[in-house]
PDB file of C-alpha atoms in Angstrom:
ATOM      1  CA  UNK R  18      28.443  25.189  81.824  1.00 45.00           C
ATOM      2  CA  UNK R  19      31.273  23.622  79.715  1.00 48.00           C
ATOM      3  CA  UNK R  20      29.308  23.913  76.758  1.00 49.00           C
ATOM      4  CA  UNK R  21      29.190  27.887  77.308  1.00 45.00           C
ATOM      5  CA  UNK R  22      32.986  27.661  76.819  1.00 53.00           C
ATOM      6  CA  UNK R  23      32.533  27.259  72.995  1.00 58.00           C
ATOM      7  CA  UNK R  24      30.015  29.278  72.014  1.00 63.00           C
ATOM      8  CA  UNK R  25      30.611  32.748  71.317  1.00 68.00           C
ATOM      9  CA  UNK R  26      30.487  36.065  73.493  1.00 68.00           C
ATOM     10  CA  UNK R  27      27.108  36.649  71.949  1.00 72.00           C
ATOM     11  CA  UNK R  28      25.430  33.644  73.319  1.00 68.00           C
ATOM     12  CA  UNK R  29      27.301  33.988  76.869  1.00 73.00           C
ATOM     13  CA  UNK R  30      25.519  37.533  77.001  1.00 69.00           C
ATOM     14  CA  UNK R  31      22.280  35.805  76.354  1.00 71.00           C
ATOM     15  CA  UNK R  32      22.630  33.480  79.127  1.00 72.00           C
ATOM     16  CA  UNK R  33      23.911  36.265  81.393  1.00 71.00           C
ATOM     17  CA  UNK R  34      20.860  38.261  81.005  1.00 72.00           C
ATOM     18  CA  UNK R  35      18.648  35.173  81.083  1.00 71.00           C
ATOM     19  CA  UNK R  36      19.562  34.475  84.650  1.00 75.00           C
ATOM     20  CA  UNK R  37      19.247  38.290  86.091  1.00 75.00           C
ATOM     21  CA  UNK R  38      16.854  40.423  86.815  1.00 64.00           C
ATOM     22  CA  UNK R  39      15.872  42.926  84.210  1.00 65.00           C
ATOM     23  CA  UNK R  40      16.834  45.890  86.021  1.00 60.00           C
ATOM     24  CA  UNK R  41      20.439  44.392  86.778  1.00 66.00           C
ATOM     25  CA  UNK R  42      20.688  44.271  83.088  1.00 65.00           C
ATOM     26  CA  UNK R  43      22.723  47.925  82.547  1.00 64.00           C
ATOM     27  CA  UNK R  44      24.869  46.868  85.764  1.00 69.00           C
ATOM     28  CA  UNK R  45      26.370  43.988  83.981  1.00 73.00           C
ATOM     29  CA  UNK R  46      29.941  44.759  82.693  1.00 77.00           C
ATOM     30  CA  UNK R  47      29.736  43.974  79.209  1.00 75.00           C
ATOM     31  CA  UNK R  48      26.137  46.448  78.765  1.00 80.00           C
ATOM     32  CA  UNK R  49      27.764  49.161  80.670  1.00 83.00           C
ATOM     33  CA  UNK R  50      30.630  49.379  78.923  1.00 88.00           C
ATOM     34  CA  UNK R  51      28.738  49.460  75.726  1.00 87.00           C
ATOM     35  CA  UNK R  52      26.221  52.367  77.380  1.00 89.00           C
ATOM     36  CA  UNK R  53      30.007  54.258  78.577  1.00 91.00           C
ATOM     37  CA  UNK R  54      31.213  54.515  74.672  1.00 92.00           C
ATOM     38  CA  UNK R  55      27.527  55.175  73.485  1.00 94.00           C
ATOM     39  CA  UNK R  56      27.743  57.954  76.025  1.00 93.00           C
ATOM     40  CA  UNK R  57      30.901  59.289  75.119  1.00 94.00           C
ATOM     41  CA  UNK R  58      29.852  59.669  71.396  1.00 94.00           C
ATOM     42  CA  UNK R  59      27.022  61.547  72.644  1.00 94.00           C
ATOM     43  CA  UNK R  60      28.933  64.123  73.666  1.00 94.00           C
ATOM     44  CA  UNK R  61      30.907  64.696  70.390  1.00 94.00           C
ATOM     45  CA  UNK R  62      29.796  66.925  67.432  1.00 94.00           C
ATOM     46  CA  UNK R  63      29.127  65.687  64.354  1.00 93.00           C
ATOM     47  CA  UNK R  64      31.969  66.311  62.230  1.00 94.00           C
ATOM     48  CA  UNK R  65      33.872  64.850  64.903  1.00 94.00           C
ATOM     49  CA  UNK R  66      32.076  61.572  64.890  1.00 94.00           C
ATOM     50  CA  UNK R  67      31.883  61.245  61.423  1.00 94.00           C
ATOM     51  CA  UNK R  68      35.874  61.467  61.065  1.00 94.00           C
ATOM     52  CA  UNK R  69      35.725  58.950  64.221  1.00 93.00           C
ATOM     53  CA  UNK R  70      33.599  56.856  62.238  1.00 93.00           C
ATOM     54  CA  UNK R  71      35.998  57.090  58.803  1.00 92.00           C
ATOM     55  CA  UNK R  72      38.842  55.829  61.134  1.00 89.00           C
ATOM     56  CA  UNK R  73      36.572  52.947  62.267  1.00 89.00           C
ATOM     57  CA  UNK R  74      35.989  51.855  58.655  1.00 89.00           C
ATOM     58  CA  UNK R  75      39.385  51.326  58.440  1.00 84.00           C
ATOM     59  CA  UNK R  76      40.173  49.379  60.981  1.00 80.00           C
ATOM     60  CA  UNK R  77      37.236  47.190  60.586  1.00 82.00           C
ATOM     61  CA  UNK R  78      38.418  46.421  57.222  1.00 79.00           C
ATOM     62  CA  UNK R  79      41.526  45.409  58.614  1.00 71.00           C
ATOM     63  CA  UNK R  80      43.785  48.024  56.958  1.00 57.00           C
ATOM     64  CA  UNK R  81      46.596  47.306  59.578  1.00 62.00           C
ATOM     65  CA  UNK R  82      49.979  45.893  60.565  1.00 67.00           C
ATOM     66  CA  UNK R  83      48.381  42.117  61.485  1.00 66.00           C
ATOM     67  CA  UNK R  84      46.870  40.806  58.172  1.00 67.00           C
ATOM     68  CA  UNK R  85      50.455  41.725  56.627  1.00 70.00           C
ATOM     69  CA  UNK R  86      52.321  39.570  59.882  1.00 69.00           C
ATOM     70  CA  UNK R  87      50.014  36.946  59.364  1.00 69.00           C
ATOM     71  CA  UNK R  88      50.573  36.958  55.835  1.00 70.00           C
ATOM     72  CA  UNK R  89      53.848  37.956  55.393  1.00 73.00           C
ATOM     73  CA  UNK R  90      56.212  35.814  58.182  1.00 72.00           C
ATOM     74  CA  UNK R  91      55.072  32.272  56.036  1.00 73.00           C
ATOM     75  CA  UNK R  92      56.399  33.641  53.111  1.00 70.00           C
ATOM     76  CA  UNK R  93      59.500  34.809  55.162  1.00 71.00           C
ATOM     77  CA  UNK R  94      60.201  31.509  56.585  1.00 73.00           C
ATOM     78  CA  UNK R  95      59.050  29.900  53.654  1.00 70.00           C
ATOM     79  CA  UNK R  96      62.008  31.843  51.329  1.00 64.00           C
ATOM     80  CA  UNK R  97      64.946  30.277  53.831  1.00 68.00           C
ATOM     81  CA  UNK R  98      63.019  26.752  54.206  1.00 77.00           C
ATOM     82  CA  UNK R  99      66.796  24.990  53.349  1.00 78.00           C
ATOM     83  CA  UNK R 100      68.448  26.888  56.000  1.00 76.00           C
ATOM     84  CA  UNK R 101      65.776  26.749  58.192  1.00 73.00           C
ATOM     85  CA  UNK R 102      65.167  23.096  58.186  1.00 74.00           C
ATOM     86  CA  UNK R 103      69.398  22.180  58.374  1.00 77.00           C
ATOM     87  CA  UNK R 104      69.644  24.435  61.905  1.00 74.00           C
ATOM     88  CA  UNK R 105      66.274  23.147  63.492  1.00 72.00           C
ATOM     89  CA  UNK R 106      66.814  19.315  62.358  1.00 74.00           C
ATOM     90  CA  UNK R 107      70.572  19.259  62.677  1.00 75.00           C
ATOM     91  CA  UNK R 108      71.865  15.886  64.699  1.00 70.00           C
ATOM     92  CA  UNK R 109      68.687  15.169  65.373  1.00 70.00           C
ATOM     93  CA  UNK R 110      67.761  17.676  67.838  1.00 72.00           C
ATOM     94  CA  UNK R 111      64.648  19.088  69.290  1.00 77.00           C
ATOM     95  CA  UNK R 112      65.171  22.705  68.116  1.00 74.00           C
ATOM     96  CA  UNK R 113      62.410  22.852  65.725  1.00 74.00           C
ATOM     97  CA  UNK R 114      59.598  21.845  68.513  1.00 79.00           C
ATOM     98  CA  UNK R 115      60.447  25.324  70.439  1.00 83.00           C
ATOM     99  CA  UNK R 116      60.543  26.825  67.174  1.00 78.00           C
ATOM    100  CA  UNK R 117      57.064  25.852  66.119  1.00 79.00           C
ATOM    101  CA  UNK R 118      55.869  26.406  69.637  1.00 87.00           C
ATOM    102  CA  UNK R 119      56.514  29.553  69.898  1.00 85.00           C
ATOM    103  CA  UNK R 120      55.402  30.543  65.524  1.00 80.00           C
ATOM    104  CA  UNK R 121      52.053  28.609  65.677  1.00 84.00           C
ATOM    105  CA  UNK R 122      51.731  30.726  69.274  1.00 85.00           C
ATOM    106  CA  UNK R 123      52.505  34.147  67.840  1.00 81.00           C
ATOM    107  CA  UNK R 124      50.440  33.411  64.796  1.00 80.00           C
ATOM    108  CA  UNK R 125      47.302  32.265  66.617  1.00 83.00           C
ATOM    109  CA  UNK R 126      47.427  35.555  69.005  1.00 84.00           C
ATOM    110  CA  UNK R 127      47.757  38.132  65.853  1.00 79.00           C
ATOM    111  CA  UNK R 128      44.616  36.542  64.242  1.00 80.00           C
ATOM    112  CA  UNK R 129      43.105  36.389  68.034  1.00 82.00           C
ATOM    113  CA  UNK R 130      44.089  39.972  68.019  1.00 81.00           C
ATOM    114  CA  UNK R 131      43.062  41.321  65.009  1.00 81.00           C
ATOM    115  CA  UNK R 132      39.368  39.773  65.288  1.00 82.00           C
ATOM    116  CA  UNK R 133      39.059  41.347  68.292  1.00 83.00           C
ATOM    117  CA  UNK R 134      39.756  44.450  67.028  1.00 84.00           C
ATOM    118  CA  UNK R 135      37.414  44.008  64.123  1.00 85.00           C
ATOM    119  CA  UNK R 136      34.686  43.626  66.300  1.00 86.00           C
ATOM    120  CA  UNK R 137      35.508  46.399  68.602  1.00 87.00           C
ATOM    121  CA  UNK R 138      35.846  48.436  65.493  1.00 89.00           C
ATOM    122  CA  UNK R 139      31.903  47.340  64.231  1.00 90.00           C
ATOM    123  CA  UNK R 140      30.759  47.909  67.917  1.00 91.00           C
ATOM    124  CA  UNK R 141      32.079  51.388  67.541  1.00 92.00           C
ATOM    125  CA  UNK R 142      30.533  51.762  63.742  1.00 94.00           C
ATOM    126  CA  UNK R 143      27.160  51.017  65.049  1.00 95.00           C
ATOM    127  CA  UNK R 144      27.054  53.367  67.640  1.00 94.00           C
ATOM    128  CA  UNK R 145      28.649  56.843  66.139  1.00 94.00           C
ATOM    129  CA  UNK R 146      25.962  55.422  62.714  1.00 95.00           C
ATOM    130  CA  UNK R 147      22.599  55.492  65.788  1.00 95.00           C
ATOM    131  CA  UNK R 148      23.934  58.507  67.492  1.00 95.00           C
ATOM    132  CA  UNK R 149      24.172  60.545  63.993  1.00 94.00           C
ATOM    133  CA  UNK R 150      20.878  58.818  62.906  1.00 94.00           C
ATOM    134  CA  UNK R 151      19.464  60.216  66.366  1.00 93.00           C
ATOM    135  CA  UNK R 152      20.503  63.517  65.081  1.00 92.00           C
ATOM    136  CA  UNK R 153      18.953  63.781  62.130  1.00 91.00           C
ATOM    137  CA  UNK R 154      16.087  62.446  63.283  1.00 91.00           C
ATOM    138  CA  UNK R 155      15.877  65.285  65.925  1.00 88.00           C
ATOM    139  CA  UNK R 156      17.132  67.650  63.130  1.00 83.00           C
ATOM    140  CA  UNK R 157      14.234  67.050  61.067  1.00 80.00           C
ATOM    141  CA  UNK R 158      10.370  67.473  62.436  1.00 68.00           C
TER     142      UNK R 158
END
């Protein structure tokens, strides 16, 4: 079981599903709340979802506020290094250990964060690009 631990949400499903019953399958958190958005889009008209899906795009390619932190605070801390280093080394104190605590903490949780989102974001893509292909296909004898 500690082996699950690093292997990635897709794999964890896999195992999940291995060890129920097929007809538990749609009951199981992760599938339902995949068959609630698919749902959802369902019910919106085209235009709609296709507007839906230009928004997606976007946040999939990560046109957003975290790249830039992630990017950007380095630089930052990077341009008042001198400064920086004479108030968390001064006298020999432990000021810089909270200090890097705390940036190597916020850093991790914006990448955490916006990889997350990513994938939310493709999750989303897929679906509004089946449920439009499911209308055309109807569409079109």
């Amino acid at each position: 079981m500690i082996i699950l631990v690093f292997r990635g949400d897709a794999h964890k499903l896999y195992s999940k599903l291995n060890k129920i019953q097929s007809i538990e399958f749609i009951q199981t958190k992760e599938l339902s709340e995949v068959q609630e958005i698919r749902s959802f889009y369902r019910t919106v008209s085209t235009d709609l979802l296709k507007l839906v899906y230009y928004r997606m795009i976007k946040e999939k390619n990560g046109s957003g506020i975290i790249p830039i932190f992630v990017t950007a605070i380095p630089w930052f801390i990077f341009l008042f290094s001198s400064k920086l280093q004479e108030f968390l080394f001064r006298e020999g104190g432990l000021l810089w250990l909270p200090f890097s605590i705390i940036y190597i903490c916020i850093l991790i949780i914006s990448v955490v964060l916006h990889f997350r989102e990513k994938a939310w974001a493709g999750l989303h893509i897929e679906i509004i690009q089946d449920v439009i292909a499911e209308r055309n296909a109807e569409a079109s004898p």
